[in-house]
Amino acid sequence: MGATAAAERVVLGEDRSHARALSAYAHHRCLGSGRGLPYSADRGKKSVSRQALDELKQQIPLQDYLQACDWQPARQLSRGRWIGLCPLHSDHKPSFLVDPIKNLFYCYGCGRGGDVIRFAELYHHAKFPHALALLRQWRGFAPILHETADFYRLQLHCHGEAGAYLRQRGVRSPELIEHMRIGYAPGGCLRGWLMQLGYTFPVLRQAGLVTAAGYDAYSHRIVFPLEGNLYGRSIAASAAPHRFLPGSKGGLYAWEQVQRCPEVILVEGLFDYAVLWQAGFRHVTCSLGNHLNARQFRQLCGGTHTVYLTFDVDANGSGQQAAQWLAHRLRAQGITTRRVLLPDGHDPNSFFVQGGDARQFQSLLEAARP
Ligand SMILES: [Zn+2]
């Protein structure tokens, strides 16, 4: 038996005992009872309601938070659980078990476990109130962005101009629209909708969703929800084409779905992503512009895949320059790269919109050079 198989057997064997540990942990006195809190809380001084804590935990899935802390699962186990290196101690073989359904973790290396609040305490060496503050800060505007994205999705099918624009950009499949949660901001009624849900006007302003005059900031845009942000593409030629909310554009688009693929296609824009996904290329991700932020770069460096850089071939050469520079930086990190050369003046979206098909794009992938 090879070393890998032996290691797998050890991990699986240990997992069986730790499955018991995790299931025991779920009924640990600290998590199971309604009385105590399993944190470093100085109880009695200033109480935080259990309901508020439950809400916070619901809004921050443990796995999302772990990924934001750059934790990567090494492998999936039964019942949807994951195992990976422990971010809380110096770990050399995966011993950190995560159960996304129960929203709990347990490390059988250092013996620590709990929920997302406990993780924030341990990871940031923070006391309970500080950990709560960190989590609330991280959660930011997530709930209101979620409501906004849902509202825009409902609008998409009520406005003919939105459907016409999507068709013009080659987006046809209802499955794709569902997958990307594409919506449309018709302008005008977002404010009333969100305020009726209990959000105040200053909160809408702070989130950047409405203008000072109360108008929808994404008016007449096709909207794609991102991690902690929204991308809006204007359907009118007169407005600036791209809009984001203030703050980070987040990590690579749909990264969790491609991070374990042996080959990853990286594109600049969400409409590039859309047509490739629709044509059956599911190992595709998007950096929302040709400049990657630090988090996106780290994500690409975190695997053993080959990255197919498929940036625009525009007249001023900025897409290709960016691809060359990125290839250079990725190679320095030991990542294999290929540069996909589209015909002059094309990006992946225009390539498909103007008649290119999956077979032709596949030939471009095969012809891509380092
Ligand atoms: Zn540990």
Coordinates of C-alpha atoms and ligand atoms in Angstrom, one line a residue:
M1 CA 0.0 0.0 0.0
G2 CA 1.3 3.4 -1.0
A3 CA 1.9 6.2 1.5
T4 CA -1.1 8.1 0.2
A5 CA -3.5 5.2 0.6
A6 CA -2.1 4.6 4.1
A7 CA -2.6 8.2 5.0
E8 CA -6.1 8.1 3.6
R9 CA -6.9 5.1 5.8
V10 CA -5.5 6.8 8.8
V11 CA -7.6 9.9 8.1
L12 CA -10.7 7.9 7.5
G13 CA -10.1 5.7 10.5
E14 CA -9.6 8.7 12.7
D15 CA -12.5 10.3 11.2
R16 CA -14.8 7.6 12.4
S17 CA -13.7 8.2 16.0
H18 CA -14.0 11.9 15.5
A19 CA -17.4 11.7 13.8
R20 CA -18.4 10.4 17.3
A21 CA -16.5 13.3 18.9
L22 CA -18.3 15.8 16.7
S23 CA -21.6 14.3 17.2
A24 CA -20.9 14.2 21.0
Y25 CA -19.8 17.8 20.7
A26 CA -23.1 18.8 19.2
H27 CA -24.7 17.7 22.4
H28 CA -22.0 19.2 24.6
R29 CA -23.5 20.9 27.6
C30 CA -22.3 24.3 26.3
L31 CA -24.1 24.0 22.9
G32 CA -27.0 21.9 23.8
S33 CA -28.5 23.6 26.7
G34 CA -30.4 26.9 26.7
R35 CA -28.6 28.1 29.8
G36 CA -25.0 28.6 29.3
L37 CA -23.0 30.1 26.5
P38 CA -19.9 28.2 25.4
Y39 CA -17.8 31.3 25.0
S40 CA -15.5 33.4 27.0
A41 CA -18.5 35.6 27.9
D42 CA -18.4 37.4 31.2
R43 CA -21.9 36.4 31.9
G44 CA -24.1 38.4 34.3
K45 CA -22.5 41.8 33.4
K46 CA -24.0 42.5 30.0
S47 CA -26.0 39.8 28.5
V48 CA -26.4 39.2 24.8
S49 CA -29.7 37.5 24.0
R50 CA -29.4 33.9 22.8
Q51 CA -31.8 34.9 19.9
A52 CA -29.3 37.6 18.8
L53 CA -26.5 35.1 18.8
D54 CA -28.6 32.5 16.9
E55 CA -29.4 35.2 14.3
L56 CA -25.8 36.1 13.9
K57 CA -24.8 32.5 13.5
Q58 CA -27.5 32.0 10.9
Q59 CA -26.3 34.9 8.9
I60 CA -22.7 33.7 9.0
P61 CA -22.3 30.1 7.9
L62 CA -19.2 28.7 9.5
Q63 CA -17.9 27.4 6.2
D64 CA -18.1 30.9 4.6
Y65 CA -16.3 32.5 7.5
L66 CA -13.6 29.8 7.4
Q67 CA -13.1 30.3 3.7
A68 CA -12.8 34.1 4.3
C69 CA -10.0 33.2 6.7
D70 CA -8.5 31.3 3.8
W71 CA -9.2 27.9 5.2
Q72 CA -9.4 25.3 2.5
P73 CA -10.9 21.8 3.0
A74 CA -8.6 19.0 2.0
R75 CA -11.4 16.5 1.3
Q76 CA -15.0 15.8 1.7
L77 CA -16.3 13.2 4.1
S78 CA -19.6 11.6 4.5
R79 CA -22.8 13.5 5.4
G80 CA -21.5 16.7 3.8
R81 CA -18.6 17.2 6.2
W82 CA -15.2 18.5 5.3
I83 CA -11.7 18.0 6.7
G84 CA -8.6 20.2 6.3
L85 CA -5.6 21.5 8.1
C86 CA -6.4 23.2 11.4
P87 CA -6.1 27.0 11.3
L88 CA -5.8 27.1 15.1
H89 CA -2.6 25.1 15.5
S90 CA 0.4 24.2 13.4
D91 CA -1.1 21.2 11.6
H92 CA 0.6 18.9 9.1
K93 CA -2.1 16.4 8.4
P94 CA -5.8 17.4 8.1
S95 CA -7.4 17.2 11.5
F96 CA -9.9 20.0 11.4
L97 CA -13.4 18.7 10.9
V98 CA -16.2 20.9 9.7
D99 CA -19.9 20.1 9.6
P100 CA -21.6 22.8 7.5
I101 CA -25.1 21.4 8.4
K102 CA -24.6 21.6 12.1
N103 CA -22.4 24.7 11.6
L104 CA -19.8 23.3 14.0
F105 CA -16.1 22.5 13.8
Y106 CA -13.9 20.1 15.8
C107 CA -10.1 19.7 15.7
Y108 CA -8.8 16.4 16.9
G109 CA -5.2 17.8 16.9
C110 CA -5.8 20.5 19.4
G111 CA -9.1 19.3 20.7
R112 CA -10.9 22.5 20.2
G113 CA -14.3 22.9 18.7
G114 CA -17.5 24.9 18.6
D115 CA -19.5 27.3 16.4
V116 CA -18.5 30.3 14.3
I117 CA -18.3 32.6 17.4
R118 CA -16.0 30.2 19.2
F119 CA -13.9 30.0 16.1
A120 CA -13.6 33.8 15.8
E121 CA -12.5 33.9 19.5
L122 CA -9.8 31.3 19.0
Y123 CA -8.7 32.5 15.6
H124 CA -8.4 36.1 16.5
H125 CA -7.4 35.5 20.1
A126 CA -10.4 37.7 21.0
K127 CA -12.7 37.8 24.0
F128 CA -16.4 37.1 23.4
P129 CA -17.6 40.7 22.9
H130 CA -14.7 41.5 20.5
A131 CA -15.3 38.3 18.6
L132 CA -19.0 39.3 18.2
A133 CA -17.9 42.7 17.0
L134 CA -15.5 41.2 14.4
L135 CA -18.2 38.9 13.1
R136 CA -20.8 41.7 12.9
Q137 CA -18.3 43.8 11.0
W138 CA -17.6 40.9 8.6
R139 CA -21.3 40.2 8.1
G140 CA -21.6 43.8 7.2
F141 CA -24.5 44.4 4.8
A142 CA -24.9 40.7 3.8
P143 CA -28.6 40.5 4.9
I144 CA -29.7 43.7 3.1
L145 CA -27.7 42.7 0.0
H146 CA -29.4 39.4 0.0
E147 CA -32.9 41.0 0.1
T148 CA -31.9 43.4 -2.6
A149 CA -30.6 40.6 -4.9
D150 CA -33.9 38.7 -4.3
F151 CA -35.9 41.8 -5.2
Y152 CA -33.9 42.4 -8.4
R153 CA -34.4 38.7 -9.4
L154 CA -38.2 39.1 -9.1
Q155 CA -38.0 42.2 -11.4
L156 CA -35.9 40.5 -14.1
H157 CA -38.9 38.8 -15.7
C158 CA -41.2 41.8 -15.5
H159 CA -39.1 44.1 -17.6
G160 CA -38.7 43.3 -21.3
E161 CA -35.7 45.6 -21.7
A162 CA -33.7 43.4 -19.2
G163 CA -34.5 40.2 -21.2
A164 CA -33.6 41.9 -24.4
Y165 CA -30.2 43.0 -23.1
L166 CA -29.5 39.5 -21.8
R167 CA -30.3 38.0 -25.2
Q168 CA -28.1 40.6 -26.8
R169 CA -25.2 39.4 -24.6
G170 CA -25.8 35.8 -25.4
V171 CA -27.5 34.9 -22.1
R172 CA -30.4 32.6 -22.9
S173 CA -30.5 29.6 -20.5
P174 CA -32.9 29.9 -17.5
E175 CA -30.6 27.5 -15.7
L176 CA -27.7 30.0 -16.1
I177 CA -29.9 32.9 -14.9
E178 CA -30.8 30.8 -11.8
H179 CA -27.2 29.7 -11.3
M180 CA -25.8 33.3 -11.3
R181 CA -28.9 34.7 -9.6
I182 CA -29.1 37.4 -12.2
G183 CA -31.5 40.3 -11.5
Y184 CA -32.6 43.6 -12.9
A185 CA -32.9 47.0 -11.2
P186 CA -35.8 48.8 -12.9
G187 CA -35.2 51.9 -10.7
G188 CA -37.7 53.5 -8.3
C189 CA -39.1 50.9 -6.0
L190 CA -36.1 49.4 -4.1
R191 CA -36.2 51.9 -1.3
G192 CA -39.9 51.3 -0.5
W193 CA -39.4 47.5 -0.6
L194 CA -36.4 47.5 1.8
M195 CA -37.9 50.0 4.2
Q196 CA -41.1 47.9 4.4
L197 CA -38.8 45.1 5.4
G198 CA -37.6 47.2 8.3
Y199 CA -34.4 48.7 7.0
T200 CA -34.0 52.4 7.7
F201 CA -33.0 55.0 5.0
P202 CA -29.6 55.7 6.6
V203 CA -28.8 52.0 6.4
L204 CA -29.7 51.9 2.7
R205 CA -27.5 54.9 2.1
Q206 CA -24.6 53.4 4.1
A207 CA -24.9 50.2 2.1
G208 CA -24.7 52.4 -1.1
L209 CA -27.9 51.0 -2.5
V210 CA -29.7 54.3 -2.9
T211 CA -28.7 57.8 -3.8
A212 CA -29.1 60.8 -1.3
A213 CA -32.4 61.6 -3.1
G214 CA -33.6 58.0 -2.5
Y215 CA -33.2 56.6 -6.0
D216 CA -32.0 53.1 -6.7
A217 CA -28.2 53.3 -7.3
Y218 CA -28.4 50.4 -9.7
S219 CA -31.2 51.8 -11.7
H220 CA -31.4 50.2 -15.2
R221 CA -28.7 47.7 -14.6
I222 CA -28.5 44.0 -14.8
V223 CA -27.4 42.9 -11.4
F224 CA -25.2 40.0 -10.3
P225 CA -24.9 39.2 -6.5
L226 CA -21.2 38.8 -5.4
E227 CA -19.7 37.9 -2.1
G228 CA -20.5 41.0 0.0
N229 CA -21.1 43.2 -3.1
L230 CA -23.3 43.6 -6.2
Y231 CA -22.1 44.1 -9.7
G232 CA -24.4 46.1 -12.0
R233 CA -24.0 46.3 -15.7
S234 CA -25.8 49.3 -17.3
I235 CA -28.1 48.4 -20.1
A236 CA -28.0 52.0 -21.4
A237 CA -25.0 53.2 -23.4
S238 CA -25.2 56.6 -21.7
A239 CA -24.4 55.4 -18.2
A240 CA -21.0 54.2 -16.9
P241 CA -21.0 50.5 -17.8
H242 CA -19.8 49.0 -14.5
R243 CA -21.0 49.6 -10.9
F244 CA -20.0 48.1 -7.6
L245 CA -21.0 49.0 -4.1
P246 CA -18.2 50.7 -2.1
G247 CA -15.8 48.2 -0.6
S248 CA -14.1 45.0 -1.8
K249 CA -15.3 43.2 -4.9
G250 CA -14.7 40.0 -2.9
G251 CA -12.9 36.8 -4.0
L252 CA -13.0 35.0 -7.4
Y253 CA -16.5 34.4 -8.7
A254 CA -18.0 31.1 -7.7
W255 CA -14.5 30.0 -6.5
E256 CA -15.8 27.2 -4.2
Q257 CA -17.2 25.4 -7.3
V258 CA -13.9 25.4 -9.2
Q259 CA -11.2 25.4 -6.6
R260 CA -10.6 21.6 -6.8
C261 CA -10.7 21.5 -10.7
P262 CA -7.4 20.4 -12.2
E263 CA -7.9 23.2 -14.9
V264 CA -9.4 26.6 -14.3
I265 CA -10.4 29.1 -16.9
L266 CA -10.1 32.7 -15.6
V267 CA -12.0 35.5 -17.4
E268 CA -12.4 39.2 -16.7
G269 CA -16.1 39.7 -16.9
L270 CA -19.3 38.1 -15.7
F271 CA -20.8 38.1 -19.2
D272 CA -17.7 36.1 -20.3
Y273 CA -18.3 33.7 -17.4
A274 CA -22.0 33.5 -18.3
V275 CA -21.5 32.4 -22.0
L276 CA -18.7 29.9 -21.1
W277 CA -20.9 28.4 -18.3
Q278 CA -23.8 28.2 -20.7
A279 CA -21.6 26.5 -23.3
G280 CA -20.8 23.8 -20.8
F281 CA -17.4 25.0 -19.5
R282 CA -18.0 24.7 -15.7
H283 CA -14.4 25.1 -14.6
V284 CA -14.6 28.8 -15.1
T285 CA -14.1 31.7 -12.7
C286 CA -14.0 35.5 -13.0
S287 CA -11.9 38.2 -11.4
L288 CA -14.3 41.1 -12.3
G289 CA -11.6 43.2 -14.1
N290 CA -8.2 42.3 -15.2
H291 CA -6.5 43.3 -11.9
L292 CA -6.8 40.7 -9.2
N293 CA -7.0 41.7 -5.6
A294 CA -4.8 40.0 -3.0
R295 CA -7.5 37.6 -2.0
Q296 CA -8.2 36.5 -5.5
F297 CA -4.5 36.0 -6.2
R298 CA -4.1 33.9 -3.0
Q299 CA -7.1 31.8 -4.1
L300 CA -5.4 31.0 -7.5
C301 CA -2.2 30.2 -5.7
G302 CA -3.9 27.8 -3.3
G303 CA -4.2 24.8 -5.6
T304 CA -2.4 22.6 -8.0
H305 CA -4.4 23.5 -11.1
T306 CA -3.4 24.9 -14.4
V307 CA -4.9 28.4 -14.9
Y308 CA -6.1 29.3 -18.4
L309 CA -5.9 33.1 -18.6
T310 CA -8.7 34.2 -21.0
F311 CA -8.5 38.0 -20.8
D312 CA -9.9 40.4 -23.5
V313 CA -7.9 41.0 -26.7
D314 CA -8.7 44.7 -26.8
A315 CA -7.2 47.3 -29.1
N316 CA -5.1 49.0 -26.4
G317 CA -3.6 45.7 -25.3
S318 CA -4.5 46.2 -21.6
G319 CA -6.1 42.7 -21.3
Q320 CA -3.1 40.9 -22.7
Q321 CA -0.6 43.0 -20.7
A322 CA -2.5 42.1 -17.6
A323 CA -2.6 38.4 -18.5
Q324 CA 1.2 38.4 -19.1
W325 CA 1.9 40.1 -15.8
L326 CA -0.5 37.8 -13.9
A327 CA 1.1 34.7 -15.6
H328 CA 4.5 35.8 -14.5
R329 CA 3.4 36.3 -10.9
L330 CA 1.5 32.9 -10.8
R331 CA 4.5 31.1 -12.3
A332 CA 6.7 32.6 -9.5
Q333 CA 4.3 30.8 -7.1
G334 CA 4.6 27.5 -8.9
I335 CA 1.3 27.7 -10.7
T336 CA 1.1 26.5 -14.3
T337 CA -0.5 29.0 -16.6
R338 CA -1.7 29.1 -20.2
R339 CA -2.7 32.2 -22.1
V340 CA -5.7 31.7 -24.3
L341 CA -5.6 33.9 -27.4
L342 CA -8.9 35.0 -28.7
P343 CA -9.3 36.5 -32.2
D344 CA -8.4 40.3 -32.3
G345 CA -10.9 42.6 -30.7
H346 CA -12.7 39.8 -28.8
D347 CA -13.5 38.8 -25.3
P348 CA -15.1 35.4 -24.5
N349 CA -18.5 37.0 -24.5
S350 CA -18.3 38.6 -28.0
F351 CA -16.6 35.3 -29.3
F352 CA -19.7 33.3 -28.4
V353 CA -22.2 36.1 -29.2
Q354 CA -20.8 36.4 -32.7
G355 CA -21.2 32.7 -33.5
G356 CA -18.2 31.0 -31.7
D357 CA -19.1 27.6 -30.2
A358 CA -17.9 25.3 -27.5
R359 CA -15.8 23.2 -30.0
Q360 CA -14.0 26.3 -31.3
F361 CA -13.3 27.6 -27.8
Q362 CA -12.0 24.2 -26.8
S363 CA -9.5 24.4 -29.7
L364 CA -8.4 27.8 -28.4
L365 CA -7.8 26.2 -24.9
E366 CA -5.8 23.4 -26.5
A367 CA -3.7 26.0 -28.5
A368 CA -3.1 28.1 -25.4
R369 CA 0.6 28.6 -24.7
P370 CA 2.5 29.2 -21.5
Ligands
ZN1 ZN -6.3 22.3 15.9

